[in-house]
Short mmCIF file of C-alpha atoms and ligand atoms in Angstrom, two decimals:
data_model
loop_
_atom_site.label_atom_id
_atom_site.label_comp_id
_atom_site.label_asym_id
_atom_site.label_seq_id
_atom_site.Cartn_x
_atom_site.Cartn_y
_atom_site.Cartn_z
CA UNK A 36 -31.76 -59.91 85.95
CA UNK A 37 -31.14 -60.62 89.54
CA UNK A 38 -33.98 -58.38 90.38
CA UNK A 39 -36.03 -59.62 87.94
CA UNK A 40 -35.55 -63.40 89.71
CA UNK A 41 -35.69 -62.37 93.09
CA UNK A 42 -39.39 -60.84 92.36
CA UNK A 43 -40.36 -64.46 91.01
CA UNK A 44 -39.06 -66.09 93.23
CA UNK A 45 -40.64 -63.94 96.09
CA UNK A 46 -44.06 -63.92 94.00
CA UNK A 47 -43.50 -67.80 93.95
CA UNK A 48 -43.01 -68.05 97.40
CA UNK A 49 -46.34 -66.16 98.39
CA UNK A 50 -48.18 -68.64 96.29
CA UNK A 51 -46.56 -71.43 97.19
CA UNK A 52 -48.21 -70.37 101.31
CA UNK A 53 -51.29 -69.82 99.64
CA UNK A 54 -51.39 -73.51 97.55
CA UNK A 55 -49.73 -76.00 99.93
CA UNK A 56 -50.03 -74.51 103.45
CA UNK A 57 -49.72 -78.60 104.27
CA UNK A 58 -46.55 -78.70 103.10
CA UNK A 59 -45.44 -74.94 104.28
CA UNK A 60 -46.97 -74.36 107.57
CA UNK A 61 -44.10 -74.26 109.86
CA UNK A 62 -43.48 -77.51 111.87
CA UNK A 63 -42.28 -78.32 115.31
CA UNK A 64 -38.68 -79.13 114.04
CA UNK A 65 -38.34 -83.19 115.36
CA UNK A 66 -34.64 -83.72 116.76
CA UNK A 67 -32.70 -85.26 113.29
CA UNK A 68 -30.69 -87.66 116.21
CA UNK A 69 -34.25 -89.25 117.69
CA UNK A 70 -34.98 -90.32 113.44
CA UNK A 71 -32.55 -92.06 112.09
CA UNK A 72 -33.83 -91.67 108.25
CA UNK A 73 -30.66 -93.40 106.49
CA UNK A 74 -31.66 -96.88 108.15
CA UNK A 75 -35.86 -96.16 107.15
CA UNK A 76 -34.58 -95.66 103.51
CA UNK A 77 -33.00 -98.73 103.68
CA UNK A 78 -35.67 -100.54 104.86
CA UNK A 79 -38.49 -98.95 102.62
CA UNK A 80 -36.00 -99.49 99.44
CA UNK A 81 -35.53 -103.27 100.53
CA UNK A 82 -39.35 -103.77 101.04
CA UNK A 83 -41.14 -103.52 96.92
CA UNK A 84 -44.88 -102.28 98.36
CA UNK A 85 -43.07 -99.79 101.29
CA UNK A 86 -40.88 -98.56 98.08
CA UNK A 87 -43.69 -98.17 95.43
CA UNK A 88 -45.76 -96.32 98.47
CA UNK A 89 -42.99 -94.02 99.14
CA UNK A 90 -42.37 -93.50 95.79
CA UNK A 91 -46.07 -92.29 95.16
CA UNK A 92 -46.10 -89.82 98.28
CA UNK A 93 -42.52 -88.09 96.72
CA UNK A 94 -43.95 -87.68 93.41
CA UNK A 95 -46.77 -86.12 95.52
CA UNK A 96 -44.37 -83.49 97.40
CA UNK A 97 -42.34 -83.34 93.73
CA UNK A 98 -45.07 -82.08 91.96
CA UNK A 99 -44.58 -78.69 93.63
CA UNK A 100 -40.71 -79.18 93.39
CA UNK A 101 -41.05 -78.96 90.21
CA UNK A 102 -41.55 -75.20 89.68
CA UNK A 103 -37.74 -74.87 90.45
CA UNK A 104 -36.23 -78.37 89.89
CA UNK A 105 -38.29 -79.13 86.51
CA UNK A 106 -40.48 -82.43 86.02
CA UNK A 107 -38.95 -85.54 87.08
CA UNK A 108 -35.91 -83.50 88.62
CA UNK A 109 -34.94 -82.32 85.31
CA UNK A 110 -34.32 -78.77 86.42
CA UNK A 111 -34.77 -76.02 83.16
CA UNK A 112 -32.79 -74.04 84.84
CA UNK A 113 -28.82 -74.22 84.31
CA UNK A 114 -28.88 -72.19 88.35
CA UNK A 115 -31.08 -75.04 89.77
CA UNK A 116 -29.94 -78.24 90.51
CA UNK A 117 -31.49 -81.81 88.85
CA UNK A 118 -32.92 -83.98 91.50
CA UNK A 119 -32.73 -86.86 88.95
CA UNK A 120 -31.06 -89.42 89.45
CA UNK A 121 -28.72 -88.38 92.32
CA UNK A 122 -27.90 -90.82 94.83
CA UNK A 123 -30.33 -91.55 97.70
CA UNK A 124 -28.07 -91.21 100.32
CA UNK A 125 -26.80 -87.53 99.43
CA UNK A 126 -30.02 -87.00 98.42
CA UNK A 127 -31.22 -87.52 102.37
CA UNK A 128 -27.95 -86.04 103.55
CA UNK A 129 -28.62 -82.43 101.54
CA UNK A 130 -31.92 -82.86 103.25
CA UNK A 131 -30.44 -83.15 106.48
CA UNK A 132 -27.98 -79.84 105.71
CA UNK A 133 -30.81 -77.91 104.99
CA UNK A 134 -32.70 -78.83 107.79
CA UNK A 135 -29.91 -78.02 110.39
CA UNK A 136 -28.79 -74.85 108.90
CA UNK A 137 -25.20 -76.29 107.83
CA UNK A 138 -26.02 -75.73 104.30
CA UNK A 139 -27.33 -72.43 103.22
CA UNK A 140 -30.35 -71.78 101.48
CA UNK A 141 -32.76 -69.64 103.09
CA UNK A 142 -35.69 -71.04 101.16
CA UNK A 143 -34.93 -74.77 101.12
CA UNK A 144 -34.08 -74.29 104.53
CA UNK A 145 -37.87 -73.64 105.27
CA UNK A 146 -39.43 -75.70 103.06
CA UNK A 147 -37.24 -78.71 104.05
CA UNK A 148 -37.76 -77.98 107.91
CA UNK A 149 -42.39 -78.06 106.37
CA UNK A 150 -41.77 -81.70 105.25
CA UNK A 151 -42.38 -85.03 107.21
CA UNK A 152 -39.95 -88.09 107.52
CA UNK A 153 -42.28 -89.90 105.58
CA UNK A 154 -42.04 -87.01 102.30
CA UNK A 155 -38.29 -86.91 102.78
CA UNK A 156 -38.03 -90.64 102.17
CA UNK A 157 -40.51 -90.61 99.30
CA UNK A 158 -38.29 -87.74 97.72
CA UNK A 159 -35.29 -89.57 97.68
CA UNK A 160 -37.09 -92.82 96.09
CA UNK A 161 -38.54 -90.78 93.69
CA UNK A 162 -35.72 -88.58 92.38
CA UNK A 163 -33.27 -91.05 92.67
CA UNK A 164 -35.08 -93.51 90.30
CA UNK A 165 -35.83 -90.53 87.32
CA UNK A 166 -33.73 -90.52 84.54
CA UNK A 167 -31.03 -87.15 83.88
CA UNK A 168 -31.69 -85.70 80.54
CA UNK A 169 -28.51 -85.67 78.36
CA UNK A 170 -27.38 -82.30 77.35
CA UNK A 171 -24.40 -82.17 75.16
CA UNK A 172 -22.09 -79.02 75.36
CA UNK A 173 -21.56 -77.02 72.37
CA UNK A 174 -17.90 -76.24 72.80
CA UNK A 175 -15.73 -79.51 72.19
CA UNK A 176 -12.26 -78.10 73.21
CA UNK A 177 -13.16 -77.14 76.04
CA UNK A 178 -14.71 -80.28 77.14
CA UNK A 179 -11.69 -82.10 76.47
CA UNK A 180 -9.67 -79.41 78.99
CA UNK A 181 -12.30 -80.34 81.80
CA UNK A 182 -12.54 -84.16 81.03
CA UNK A 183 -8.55 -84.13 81.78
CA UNK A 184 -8.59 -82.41 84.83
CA UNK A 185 -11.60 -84.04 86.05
CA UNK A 186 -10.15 -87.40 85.56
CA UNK A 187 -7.07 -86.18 87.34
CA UNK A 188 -8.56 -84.96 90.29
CA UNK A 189 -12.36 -85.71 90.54
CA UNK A 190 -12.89 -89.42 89.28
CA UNK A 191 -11.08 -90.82 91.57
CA UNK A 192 -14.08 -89.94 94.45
CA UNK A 193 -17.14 -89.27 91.48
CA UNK A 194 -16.10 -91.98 89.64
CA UNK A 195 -15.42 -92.31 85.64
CA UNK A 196 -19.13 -91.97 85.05
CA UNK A 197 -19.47 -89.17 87.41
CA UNK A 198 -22.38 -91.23 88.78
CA UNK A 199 -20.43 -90.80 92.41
CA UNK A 200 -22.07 -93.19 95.15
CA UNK A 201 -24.00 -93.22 98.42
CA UNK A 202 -22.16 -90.48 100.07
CA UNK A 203 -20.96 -88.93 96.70
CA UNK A 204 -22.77 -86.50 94.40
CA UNK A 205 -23.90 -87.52 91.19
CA UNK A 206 -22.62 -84.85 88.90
CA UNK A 207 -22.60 -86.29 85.46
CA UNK A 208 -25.41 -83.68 83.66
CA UNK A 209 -25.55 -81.70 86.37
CA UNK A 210 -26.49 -77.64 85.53
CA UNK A 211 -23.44 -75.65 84.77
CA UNK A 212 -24.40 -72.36 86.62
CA UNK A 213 -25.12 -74.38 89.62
CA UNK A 214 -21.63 -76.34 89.26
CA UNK A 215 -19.98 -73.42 88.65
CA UNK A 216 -21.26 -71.38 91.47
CA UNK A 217 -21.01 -74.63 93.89
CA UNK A 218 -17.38 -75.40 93.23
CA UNK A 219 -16.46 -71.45 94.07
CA UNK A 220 -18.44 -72.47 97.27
CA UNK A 221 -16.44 -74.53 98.23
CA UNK A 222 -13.19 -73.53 97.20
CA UNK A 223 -13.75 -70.10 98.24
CA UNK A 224 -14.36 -71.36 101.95
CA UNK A 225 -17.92 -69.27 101.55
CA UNK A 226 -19.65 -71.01 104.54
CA UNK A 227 -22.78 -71.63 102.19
CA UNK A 228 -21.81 -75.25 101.84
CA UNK A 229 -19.08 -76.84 104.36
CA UNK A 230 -17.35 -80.25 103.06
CA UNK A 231 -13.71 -81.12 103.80
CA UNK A 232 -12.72 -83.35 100.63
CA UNK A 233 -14.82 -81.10 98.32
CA UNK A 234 -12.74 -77.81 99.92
CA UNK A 235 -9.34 -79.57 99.87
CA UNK A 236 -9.88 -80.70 96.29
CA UNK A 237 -11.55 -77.36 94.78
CA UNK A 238 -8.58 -75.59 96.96
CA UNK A 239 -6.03 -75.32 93.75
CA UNK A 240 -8.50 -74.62 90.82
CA UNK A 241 -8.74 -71.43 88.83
CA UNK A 242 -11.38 -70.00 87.55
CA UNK A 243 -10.53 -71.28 83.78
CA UNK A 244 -9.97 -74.67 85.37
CA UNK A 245 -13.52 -75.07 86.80
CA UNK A 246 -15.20 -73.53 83.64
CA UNK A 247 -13.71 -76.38 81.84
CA UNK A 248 -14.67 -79.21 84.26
CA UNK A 249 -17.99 -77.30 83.92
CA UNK A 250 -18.45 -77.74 80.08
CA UNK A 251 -17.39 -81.46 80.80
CA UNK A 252 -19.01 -82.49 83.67
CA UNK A 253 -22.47 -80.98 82.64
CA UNK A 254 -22.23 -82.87 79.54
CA UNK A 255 -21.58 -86.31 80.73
CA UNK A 256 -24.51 -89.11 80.49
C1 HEC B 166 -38.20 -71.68 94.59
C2 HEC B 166 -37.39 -72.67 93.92
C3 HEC B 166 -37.23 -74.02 94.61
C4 HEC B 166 -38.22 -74.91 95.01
C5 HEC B 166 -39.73 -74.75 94.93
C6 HEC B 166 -37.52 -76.08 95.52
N1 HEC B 166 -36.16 -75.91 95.41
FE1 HEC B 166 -34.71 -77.24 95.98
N2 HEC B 166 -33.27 -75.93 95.43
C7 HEC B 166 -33.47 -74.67 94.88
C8 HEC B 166 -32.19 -74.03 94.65
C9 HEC B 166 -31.98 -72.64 94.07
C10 HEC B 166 -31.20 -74.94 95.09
C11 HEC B 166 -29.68 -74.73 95.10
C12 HEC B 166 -29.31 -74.20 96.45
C13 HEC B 166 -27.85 -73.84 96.51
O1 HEC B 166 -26.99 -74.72 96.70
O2 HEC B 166 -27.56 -72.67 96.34
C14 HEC B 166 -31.91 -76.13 95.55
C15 HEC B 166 -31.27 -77.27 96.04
C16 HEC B 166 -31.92 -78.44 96.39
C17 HEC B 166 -31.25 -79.67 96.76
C18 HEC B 166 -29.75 -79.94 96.76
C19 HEC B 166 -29.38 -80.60 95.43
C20 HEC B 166 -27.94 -80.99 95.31
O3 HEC B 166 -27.55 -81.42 94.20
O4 HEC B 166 -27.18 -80.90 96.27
C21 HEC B 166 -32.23 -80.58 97.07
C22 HEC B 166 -32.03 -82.01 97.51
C23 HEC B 166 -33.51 -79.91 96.87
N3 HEC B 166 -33.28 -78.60 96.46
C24 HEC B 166 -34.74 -80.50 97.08
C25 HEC B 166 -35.96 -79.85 96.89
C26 HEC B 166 -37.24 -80.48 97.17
C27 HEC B 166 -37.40 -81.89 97.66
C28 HEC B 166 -38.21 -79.55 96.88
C29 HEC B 166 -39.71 -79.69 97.01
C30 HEC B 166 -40.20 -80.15 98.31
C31 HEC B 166 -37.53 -78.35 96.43
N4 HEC B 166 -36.17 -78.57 96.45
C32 HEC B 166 -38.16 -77.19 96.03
C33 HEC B 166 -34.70 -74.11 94.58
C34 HEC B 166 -35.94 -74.67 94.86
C1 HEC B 167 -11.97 -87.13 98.03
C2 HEC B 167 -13.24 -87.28 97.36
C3 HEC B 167 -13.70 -86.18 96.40
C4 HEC B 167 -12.97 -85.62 95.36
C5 HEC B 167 -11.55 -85.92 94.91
C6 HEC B 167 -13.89 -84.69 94.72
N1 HEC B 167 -15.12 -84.70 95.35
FE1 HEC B 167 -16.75 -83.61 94.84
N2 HEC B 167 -17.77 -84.31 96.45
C7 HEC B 167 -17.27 -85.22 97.36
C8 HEC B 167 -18.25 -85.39 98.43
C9 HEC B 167 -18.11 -86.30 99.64
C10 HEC B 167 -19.34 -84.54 98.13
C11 HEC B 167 -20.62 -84.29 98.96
C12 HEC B 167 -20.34 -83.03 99.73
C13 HEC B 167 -21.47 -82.38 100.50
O1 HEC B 167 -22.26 -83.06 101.16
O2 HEC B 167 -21.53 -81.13 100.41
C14 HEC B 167 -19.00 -83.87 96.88
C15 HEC B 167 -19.82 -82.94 96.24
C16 HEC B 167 -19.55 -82.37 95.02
C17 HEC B 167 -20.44 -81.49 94.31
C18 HEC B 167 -21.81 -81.02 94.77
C19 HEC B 167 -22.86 -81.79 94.00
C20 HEC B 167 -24.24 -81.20 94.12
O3 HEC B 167 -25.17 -81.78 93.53
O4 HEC B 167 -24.41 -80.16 94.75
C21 HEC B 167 -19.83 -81.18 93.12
C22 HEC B 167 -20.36 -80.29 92.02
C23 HEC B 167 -18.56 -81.85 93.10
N3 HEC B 167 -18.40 -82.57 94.27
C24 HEC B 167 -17.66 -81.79 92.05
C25 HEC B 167 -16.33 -82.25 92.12
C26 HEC B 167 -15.30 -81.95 91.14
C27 HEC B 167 -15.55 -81.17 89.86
C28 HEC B 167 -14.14 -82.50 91.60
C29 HEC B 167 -12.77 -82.40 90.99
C30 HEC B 167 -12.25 -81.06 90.84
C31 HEC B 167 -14.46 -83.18 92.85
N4 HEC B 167 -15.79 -82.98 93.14
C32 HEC B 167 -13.56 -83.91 93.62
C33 HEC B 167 -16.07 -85.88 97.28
C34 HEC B 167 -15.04 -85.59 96.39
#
């Protein structure tokens, strides 16, 4: 199975060189300090004709985004994470992770170092304006287990939607095996992902306690 994905993955990788060398051909990486991106979102998303223009060049770049994170964000895959809908400001700030190494993905690494300011801005206004597909979860009881927990623990930062806010993750309908494997992240202290509240607050949780904020969390609208 693993084997199985790593070959597409590396067979999707060659092609990707092959159809968008624009967007993969290494760049000169461009200090993060000397742009500060946070402030041009704001401006582009204050500004109607900058914001419709940036949201046509990231549907541009999203088109090819798509092979892993699904049209419109909507990932297919319960190990790959939606795009839609999360918050622009994490959105830019998982950018920026990738881009300086302090979050762990050898592949977005490189393809997030490939894109421009001007593609990382239109990503984030078009993601975070697509809709998340609602997915119920089959198993009820277990739902109810997570929704406790999570609105012991979690809601107080995520909020009761689990829409979060501009420095907190959207999770509500996020993909289970990527919440799943992202929690033990950070709990586990793996180094793949680095994030003091999310460490301190995964810190207690068993195994049985995040598969049931799993089954919830995944399911909310
Ligand atoms: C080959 C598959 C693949 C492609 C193509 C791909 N991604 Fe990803 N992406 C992933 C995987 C897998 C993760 C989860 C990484 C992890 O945390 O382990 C991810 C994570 C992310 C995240 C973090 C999401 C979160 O909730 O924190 C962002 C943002 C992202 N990708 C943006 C993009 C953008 C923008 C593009 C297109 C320019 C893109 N990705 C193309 C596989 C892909
Ligand atoms: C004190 C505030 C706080 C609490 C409490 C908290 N979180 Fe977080 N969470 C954050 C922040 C901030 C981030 C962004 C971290 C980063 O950049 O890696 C985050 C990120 C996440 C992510 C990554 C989202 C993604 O798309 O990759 C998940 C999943 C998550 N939290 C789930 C939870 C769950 C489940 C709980 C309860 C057990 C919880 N969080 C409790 C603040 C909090």
């Amino acid at each position: 199975m693993a084997m199985r994905n790593s070959v597409a993955l590396a067979t999707l990788l060659v092609s990707m060189f092959v159809a968008f060398p624009a967007i993969c051909q290494p760049v000169k990486a461009i200090p993060a300090a000397s742009l500060d991106l946070a402030a041009r979102l704001q401006e582009e998303e204050s500004h109607p004709g900058q914001r419709e223009a940036a949201y046509k060049a990231g549907g541009k770049v999203a088109a090819f985004c798509a092979n892993c994170h699904g049209e419109g964000g909507n990932s297919n895959n319960a190990a790959i994470p939606n795009l839609a809908g999360q918050n622009p400001t994490y959105l830019l700030e998982q950018l920026r992770q990738f881009s300086d190494g302090s979050r762990r993905n050898e592949f977005m690494e490189r393809m997030i170092k490939a894109l421009s300011p001007a593609e990382k801005i239109g990503i984030v206004v078009f993601y975070s304006s697509q809709e998340v597909t609602h997915k119920p979860s089959a198993n009820a009881a277990l739902v109810g287990q997570g929704l406790a927990y999570y609105n012991n623990v979690c809601a107080r930062c995520h909020g009761a939607q689990g829409r979060g806010n501009a420095k907190v993750a959207r999770v509500a309908g996020q993909q289970p095996d990527y919440l799943n494997v992202t929690l033990k992240r950070y709990r586990d202290g793996s180094g793949v992902r680095n994030e003091p509240l999310m460490a301190a607050n995964t810190r207690l949780m068993t195994d049985a306690d995040i598969a049931a904020v799993v089954a919830y969390v995944s399911s909310m609208k």
